[in-house]
Structures are given as structure tokens and as C-alpha cells.
Amino acid sequence: MRGRGSSVGSSLGFSLVELSVVLFIGVVLLFSLLPISMGLLRQQAGLDAKRLSVEMFPLLWERLSGDFARASSVELSPPFASPAFRLNLTPLREDDPEVSWTVASGVVSRTNTRKKPDGEVVSATSTWTLSGTLSLDADELAEGRLLLRWNDGSGAELLPLLCGRPTEKTP
């Protein structure tokens, strides 16, 4: 005779079918997230790399564009088209870092200078070797506009540079 609280046929384990379904769902999720995670790892490796391939140049362009979006003005040194030049970006806000970009002989350097709350000035420099050439467009520079010309051997691509974000309020 069985007691009232016991149930017949109930088990705490999982059947083979249930385990297979859970395992299948896990494998599908793993393979669906793999391209996203690989893309993020590739992007981080590209920005940490010392030499950027043609495929990785857009990541550098995004960083340069982001710096220009957070800048109120830019100073070009020398103030004319040259094979080697420096772009000093004045921050849009006080808490943004001062950033300068140096381009010379296929090497691009980005220096980020930030002031900590305690007053200490911290500087970090990243340097990349490009598999192509990056130069200023002299015609646009004469008109007072900055336009970079990127050439990877398959033809030149023009990259316009503009300070500040038009959708943000400036202080």
C-alpha cells in the first residue's frame, strides 16, 4: 500500500531526448554567437596590432573619426601639404583628452593626453604601420578643409575630416 504523498512514475532525471534537445540548443547558440565574438576579437587585435592590413584600416579610420567628433578644432603642422604631418585636436569638452595624430612614411601614431582628477597628466601613444599611404589632399587644404587620401594600391579613397558633432550641444 502506498502513502498519499508518493507519486508513481515521477523521476528527477532527464530523458535522453531532453538532454539531446538542450545540447542541440547550446550548440546552435554557440555557433550563432561565434561570428560576433570572432569579429570583436579581430577588431581588438587589429587596433592592438603594430601593422594594419587593408582590411583593418577602417578600424583606424573609425578611431580617427571619433577623435575628430570629440574635437572643437584641429591644428595642422606644418600648415601645408606634406608627406609627414601632425594633427593636434583640441578637445570639445574639458574632460575629453587632447589627441594628436602623426603620419609619416606609412606609420601612424596616436597620442592621447589626459589629465586625471588629482592633476596628474597621463599620456599614451599607439603606433601602427600601414599597408598603404595616407596623405593630405593639397587642393582641399588650400580651401581650408582637411581631406585625407588613403591609397592601398587599388585606388585612392577620400576621407573627410570635420571637428565636432553637429547633433551635440557645444559648451
PDB file of C-alpha atoms in Angstrom:
ATOM      1  CA  MET A   1       0.000   0.000   0.000  1.00  0.00           C
ATOM      2  CA  ARG A   2       1.337   3.371  -0.942  1.00  0.00           C
ATOM      3  CA  GLY A   3       1.054   6.582   1.010  1.00  0.00           C
ATOM      4  CA  ARG A   4      -0.804   9.599  -0.231  1.00  0.00           C
ATOM      5  CA  GLY A   5       2.296  11.757  -0.855  1.00  0.00           C
ATOM      6  CA  SER A   6       4.069   9.379  -3.215  1.00  0.00           C
ATOM      7  CA  SER A   7       3.633   9.502  -6.943  1.00  0.00           C
ATOM      8  CA  VAL A   8       4.066   6.657  -9.332  1.00  0.00           C
ATOM      9  CA  GLY A   9       6.365   7.105 -12.360  1.00  0.00           C
ATOM     10  CA  SER A  10       7.842  10.509 -11.458  1.00  0.00           C
ATOM     11  CA  SER A  11      11.585  10.829 -11.759  1.00  0.00           C
ATOM     12  CA  LEU A  12      14.003  13.628 -11.119  1.00  0.00           C
ATOM     13  CA  GLY A  13      16.330  12.786 -14.034  1.00  0.00           C
ATOM     14  CA  PHE A  14      16.206  13.927 -17.654  1.00  0.00           C
ATOM     15  CA  SER A  15      15.466  11.639 -20.529  1.00  0.00           C
ATOM     16  CA  LEU A  16      17.925  11.185 -23.380  1.00  0.00           C
ATOM     17  CA  VAL A  17      15.659  13.182 -25.711  1.00  0.00           C
ATOM     18  CA  GLU A  18      15.524  16.139 -23.315  1.00  0.00           C
ATOM     19  CA  LEU A  19      19.304  16.135 -22.890  1.00  0.00           C
ATOM     20  CA  SER A  20      19.789  15.965 -26.670  1.00  0.00           C
ATOM     21  CA  VAL A  21      17.460  18.935 -27.231  1.00  0.00           C
ATOM     22  CA  VAL A  22      19.256  21.038 -24.605  1.00  0.00           C
ATOM     23  CA  LEU A  23      22.638  20.079 -26.054  1.00  0.00           C
ATOM     24  CA  PHE A  24      21.439  20.911 -29.586  1.00  0.00           C
ATOM     25  CA  ILE A  25      20.180  24.345 -28.473  1.00  0.00           C
ATOM     26  CA  GLY A  26      23.531  25.019 -26.780  1.00  0.00           C
ATOM     27  CA  VAL A  27      25.497  24.104 -29.915  1.00  0.00           C
ATOM     28  CA  VAL A  28      23.244  26.287 -32.100  1.00  0.00           C
ATOM     29  CA  LEU A  29      23.711  29.254 -29.725  1.00  0.00           C
ATOM     30  CA  LEU A  30      27.464  28.706 -29.639  1.00  0.00           C
ATOM     31  CA  PHE A  31      27.782  28.702 -33.423  1.00  0.00           C
ATOM     32  CA  SER A  32      25.430  31.671 -33.837  1.00  0.00           C
ATOM     33  CA  LEU A  33      27.475  33.804 -31.404  1.00  0.00           C
ATOM     34  CA  LEU A  34      30.845  32.665 -32.754  1.00  0.00           C
ATOM     35  CA  PRO A  35      30.984  35.146 -35.690  1.00  0.00           C
ATOM     36  CA  ILE A  36      30.146  38.050 -33.382  1.00  0.00           C
ATOM     37  CA  SER A  37      32.787  37.117 -30.838  1.00  0.00           C
ATOM     38  CA  MET A  38      35.381  36.452 -33.559  1.00  0.00           C
ATOM     39  CA  GLY A  39      34.618  39.858 -35.098  1.00  0.00           C
ATOM     40  CA  LEU A  40      35.104  41.585 -31.751  1.00  0.00           C
ATOM     41  CA  LEU A  41      38.346  39.699 -31.120  1.00  0.00           C
ATOM     42  CA  ARG A  42      39.582  40.537 -34.636  1.00  0.00           C
ATOM     43  CA  GLN A  43      38.695  44.211 -34.125  1.00  0.00           C
ATOM     44  CA  GLN A  44      40.559  44.375 -30.818  1.00  0.00           C
ATOM     45  CA  ALA A  45      43.545  42.540 -32.301  1.00  0.00           C
ATOM     46  CA  GLY A  46      43.520  44.958 -35.234  1.00  0.00           C
ATOM     47  CA  LEU A  47      43.661  48.007 -33.009  1.00  0.00           C
ATOM     48  CA  ASP A  48      46.366  46.419 -30.849  1.00  0.00           C
ATOM     49  CA  ALA A  49      48.383  45.288 -33.874  1.00  0.00           C
ATOM     50  CA  LYS A  50      51.516  47.122 -34.907  1.00  0.00           C
ATOM     51  CA  ARG A  51      50.817  46.638 -38.618  1.00  0.00           C
ATOM     52  CA  LEU A  52      47.361  47.219 -40.076  1.00  0.00           C
ATOM     53  CA  SER A  53      46.315  45.430 -43.214  1.00  0.00           C
ATOM     54  CA  VAL A  54      43.940  46.926 -45.762  1.00  0.00           C
ATOM     55  CA  GLU A  55      41.050  45.100 -44.062  1.00  0.00           C
ATOM     56  CA  MET A  56      41.920  46.624 -40.682  1.00  0.00           C
ATOM     57  CA  PHE A  57      42.282  50.233 -41.907  1.00  0.00           C
ATOM     58  CA  PRO A  58      38.546  51.009 -41.373  1.00  0.00           C
ATOM     59  CA  LEU A  59      39.067  50.401 -37.645  1.00  0.00           C
ATOM     60  CA  LEU A  60      41.779  53.062 -37.593  1.00  0.00           C
ATOM     61  CA  TRP A  61      39.522  55.381 -39.598  1.00  0.00           C
ATOM     62  CA  GLU A  62      36.725  54.897 -37.035  1.00  0.00           C
ATOM     63  CA  ARG A  63      39.099  55.865 -34.225  1.00  0.00           C
ATOM     64  CA  LEU A  64      40.318  58.940 -36.143  1.00  0.00           C
ATOM     65  CA  SER A  65      36.724  59.958 -36.935  1.00  0.00           C
ATOM     66  CA  GLY A  66      35.766  59.509 -33.286  1.00  0.00           C
ATOM     67  CA  ASP A  67      38.633  61.756 -32.189  1.00  0.00           C
ATOM     68  CA  PHE A  68      37.547  64.425 -34.670  1.00  0.00           C
ATOM     69  CA  ALA A  69      33.945  64.166 -33.420  1.00  0.00           C
ATOM     70  CA  ARG A  70      35.161  64.958 -29.882  1.00  0.00           C
ATOM     71  CA  ALA A  71      37.363  67.872 -31.007  1.00  0.00           C
ATOM     72  CA  SER A  72      36.457  71.548 -31.230  1.00  0.00           C
ATOM     73  CA  SER A  73      39.300  72.403 -33.595  1.00  0.00           C
ATOM     74  CA  VAL A  74      42.375  70.974 -35.279  1.00  0.00           C
ATOM     75  CA  GLU A  75      45.839  72.386 -35.806  1.00  0.00           C
ATOM     76  CA  LEU A  76      47.847  71.079 -38.763  1.00  0.00           C
ATOM     77  CA  SER A  77      51.612  71.049 -38.536  1.00  0.00           C
ATOM     78  CA  PRO A  78      53.110  72.008 -40.985  1.00  0.00           C
ATOM     79  CA  PRO A  79      50.205  74.125 -42.296  1.00  0.00           C
ATOM     80  CA  PHE A  80      50.631  72.875 -45.869  1.00  0.00           C
ATOM     81  CA  ALA A  81      50.505  69.508 -47.672  1.00  0.00           C
ATOM     82  CA  SER A  82      53.492  67.452 -46.650  1.00  0.00           C
ATOM     83  CA  PRO A  83      54.416  63.732 -46.680  1.00  0.00           C
ATOM     84  CA  ALA A  84      54.747  63.917 -42.878  1.00  0.00           C
ATOM     85  CA  PHE A  85      52.245  65.864 -40.796  1.00  0.00           C
ATOM     86  CA  ARG A  86      50.670  66.116 -37.347  1.00  0.00           C
ATOM     87  CA  LEU A  87      47.048  66.816 -36.444  1.00  0.00           C
ATOM     88  CA  ASN A  88      46.615  68.282 -32.942  1.00  0.00           C
ATOM     89  CA  LEU A  89      42.982  68.064 -31.827  1.00  0.00           C
ATOM     90  CA  THR A  90      41.642  70.466 -29.203  1.00  0.00           C
ATOM     91  CA  PRO A  91      39.021  68.709 -27.038  1.00  0.00           C
ATOM     92  CA  LEU A  92      35.377  69.761 -27.297  1.00  0.00           C
ATOM     93  CA  ARG A  93      34.838  69.358 -23.528  1.00  0.00           C
ATOM     94  CA  GLU A  94      37.219  69.881 -20.632  1.00  0.00           C
ATOM     95  CA  ASP A  95      37.087  66.234 -19.541  1.00  0.00           C
ATOM     96  CA  ASP A  96      37.958  64.917 -23.024  1.00  0.00           C
ATOM     97  CA  PRO A  97      41.612  64.094 -23.713  1.00  0.00           C
ATOM     98  CA  GLU A  98      43.909  66.033 -26.009  1.00  0.00           C
ATOM     99  CA  VAL A  99      44.695  63.848 -29.001  1.00  0.00           C
ATOM    100  CA  SER A 100      47.334  64.205 -31.688  1.00  0.00           C
ATOM    101  CA  TRP A 101      47.854  62.106 -34.802  1.00  0.00           C
ATOM    102  CA  THR A 102      51.216  61.916 -36.575  1.00  0.00           C
ATOM    103  CA  VAL A 103      51.552  60.492 -40.077  1.00  0.00           C
ATOM    104  CA  ALA A 104      54.995  59.855 -41.598  1.00  0.00           C
ATOM    105  CA  SER A 105      56.338  57.259 -44.050  1.00  0.00           C
ATOM    106  CA  GLY A 106      53.449  54.797 -43.736  1.00  0.00           C
ATOM    107  CA  VAL A 107      53.469  54.971 -39.930  1.00  0.00           C
ATOM    108  CA  VAL A 108      50.588  56.487 -37.978  1.00  0.00           C
ATOM    109  CA  SER A 109      50.841  57.411 -34.295  1.00  0.00           C
ATOM    110  CA  ARG A 110      48.048  58.470 -31.964  1.00  0.00           C
ATOM    111  CA  THR A 111      48.941  60.202 -28.698  1.00  0.00           C
ATOM    112  CA  ASN A 112      46.229  60.591 -26.087  1.00  0.00           C
ATOM    113  CA  THR A 113      46.955  63.025 -23.217  1.00  0.00           C
ATOM    114  CA  ARG A 114      44.507  63.094 -20.314  1.00  0.00           C
ATOM    115  CA  LYS A 115      44.505  64.963 -17.011  1.00  0.00           C
ATOM    116  CA  LYS A 116      43.482  62.841 -14.021  1.00  0.00           C
ATOM    117  CA  PRO A 117      41.250  64.294 -11.268  1.00  0.00           C
ATOM    118  CA  ASP A 118      44.297  64.567  -8.980  1.00  0.00           C
ATOM    119  CA  GLY A 119      46.049  66.779 -11.567  1.00  0.00           C
ATOM    120  CA  GLU A 120      48.476  64.180 -12.908  1.00  0.00           C
ATOM    121  CA  VAL A 121      48.883  64.218 -16.690  1.00  0.00           C
ATOM    122  CA  VAL A 122      48.898  60.769 -18.320  1.00  0.00           C
ATOM    123  CA  SER A 123      49.906  60.152 -21.920  1.00  0.00           C
ATOM    124  CA  ALA A 124      49.611  57.023 -24.077  1.00  0.00           C
ATOM    125  CA  THR A 125      50.829  56.513 -27.644  1.00  0.00           C
ATOM    126  CA  SER A 126      49.746  53.846 -30.131  1.00  0.00           C
ATOM    127  CA  THR A 127      51.670  53.341 -33.371  1.00  0.00           C
ATOM    128  CA  TRP A 128      50.635  51.421 -36.492  1.00  0.00           C
ATOM    129  CA  THR A 129      52.387  50.633 -39.756  1.00  0.00           C
ATOM    130  CA  LEU A 130      50.001  50.867 -42.696  1.00  0.00           C
ATOM    131  CA  SER A 131      49.936  48.727 -45.801  1.00  0.00           C
ATOM    132  CA  GLY A 132      49.139  51.763 -47.926  1.00  0.00           C
ATOM    133  CA  THR A 133      49.677  55.510 -47.926  1.00  0.00           C
ATOM    134  CA  LEU A 134      47.809  58.185 -46.021  1.00  0.00           C
ATOM    135  CA  SER A 135      48.266  61.778 -47.195  1.00  0.00           C
ATOM    136  CA  LEU A 136      46.555  65.163 -47.117  1.00  0.00           C
ATOM    137  CA  ASP A 137      44.692  66.365 -50.190  1.00  0.00           C
ATOM    138  CA  ALA A 138      46.544  69.609 -51.052  1.00  0.00           C
ATOM    139  CA  ASP A 139      43.673  71.090 -53.114  1.00  0.00           C
ATOM    140  CA  GLU A 140      41.193  70.827 -50.231  1.00  0.00           C
ATOM    141  CA  LEU A 141      43.782  72.093 -47.753  1.00  0.00           C
ATOM    142  CA  ALA A 142      44.128  75.271 -49.848  1.00  0.00           C
ATOM    143  CA  GLU A 143      40.348  75.743 -49.410  1.00  0.00           C
ATOM    144  CA  GLY A 144      40.657  75.401 -45.627  1.00  0.00           C
ATOM    145  CA  ARG A 145      39.315  71.843 -45.419  1.00  0.00           C
ATOM    146  CA  LEU A 146      41.044  68.688 -44.228  1.00  0.00           C
ATOM    147  CA  LEU A 147      40.693  65.712 -46.505  1.00  0.00           C
ATOM    148  CA  LEU A 148      42.837  62.610 -46.184  1.00  0.00           C
ATOM    149  CA  ARG A 149      43.637  60.457 -49.173  1.00  0.00           C
ATOM    150  CA  TRP A 150      44.030  56.721 -48.426  1.00  0.00           C
ATOM    151  CA  ASN A 151      45.612  54.630 -51.165  1.00  0.00           C
ATOM    152  CA  ASP A 152      46.035  50.889 -50.689  1.00  0.00           C
ATOM    153  CA  GLY A 153      47.094  50.159 -54.272  1.00  0.00           C
ATOM    154  CA  SER A 154      43.559  49.591 -55.574  1.00  0.00           C
ATOM    155  CA  GLY A 155      42.808  53.312 -55.954  1.00  0.00           C
ATOM    156  CA  ALA A 156      42.535  56.345 -53.728  1.00  0.00           C
ATOM    157  CA  GLU A 157      39.759  56.774 -51.197  1.00  0.00           C
ATOM    158  CA  LEU A 158      38.949  60.216 -49.811  1.00  0.00           C
ATOM    159  CA  LEU A 159      38.342  60.552 -46.084  1.00  0.00           C
ATOM    160  CA  PRO A 160      36.818  63.898 -44.988  1.00  0.00           C
ATOM    161  CA  LEU A 161      37.655  65.217 -41.522  1.00  0.00           C
ATOM    162  CA  LEU A 162      35.334  67.536 -39.621  1.00  0.00           C
ATOM    163  CA  CYS A 163      35.547  68.616 -35.982  1.00  0.00           C
ATOM    164  CA  GLY A 164      32.620  68.343 -33.611  1.00  0.00           C
ATOM    165  CA  ARG A 165      29.297  66.553 -33.810  1.00  0.00           C
ATOM    166  CA  PRO A 166      26.536  68.650 -35.349  1.00  0.00           C
ATOM    167  CA  THR A 167      23.902  66.935 -33.188  1.00  0.00           C
ATOM    168  CA  GLU A 168      25.615  67.730 -29.881  1.00  0.00           C
ATOM    169  CA  LYS A 169      25.475  70.999 -27.988  1.00  0.00           C
ATOM    170  CA  THR A 170      28.849  72.630 -27.517  1.00  0.00           C
ATOM    171  CA  PRO A 171      29.619  74.288 -24.178  1.00  0.00           C
TER     172      PRO A 171
END
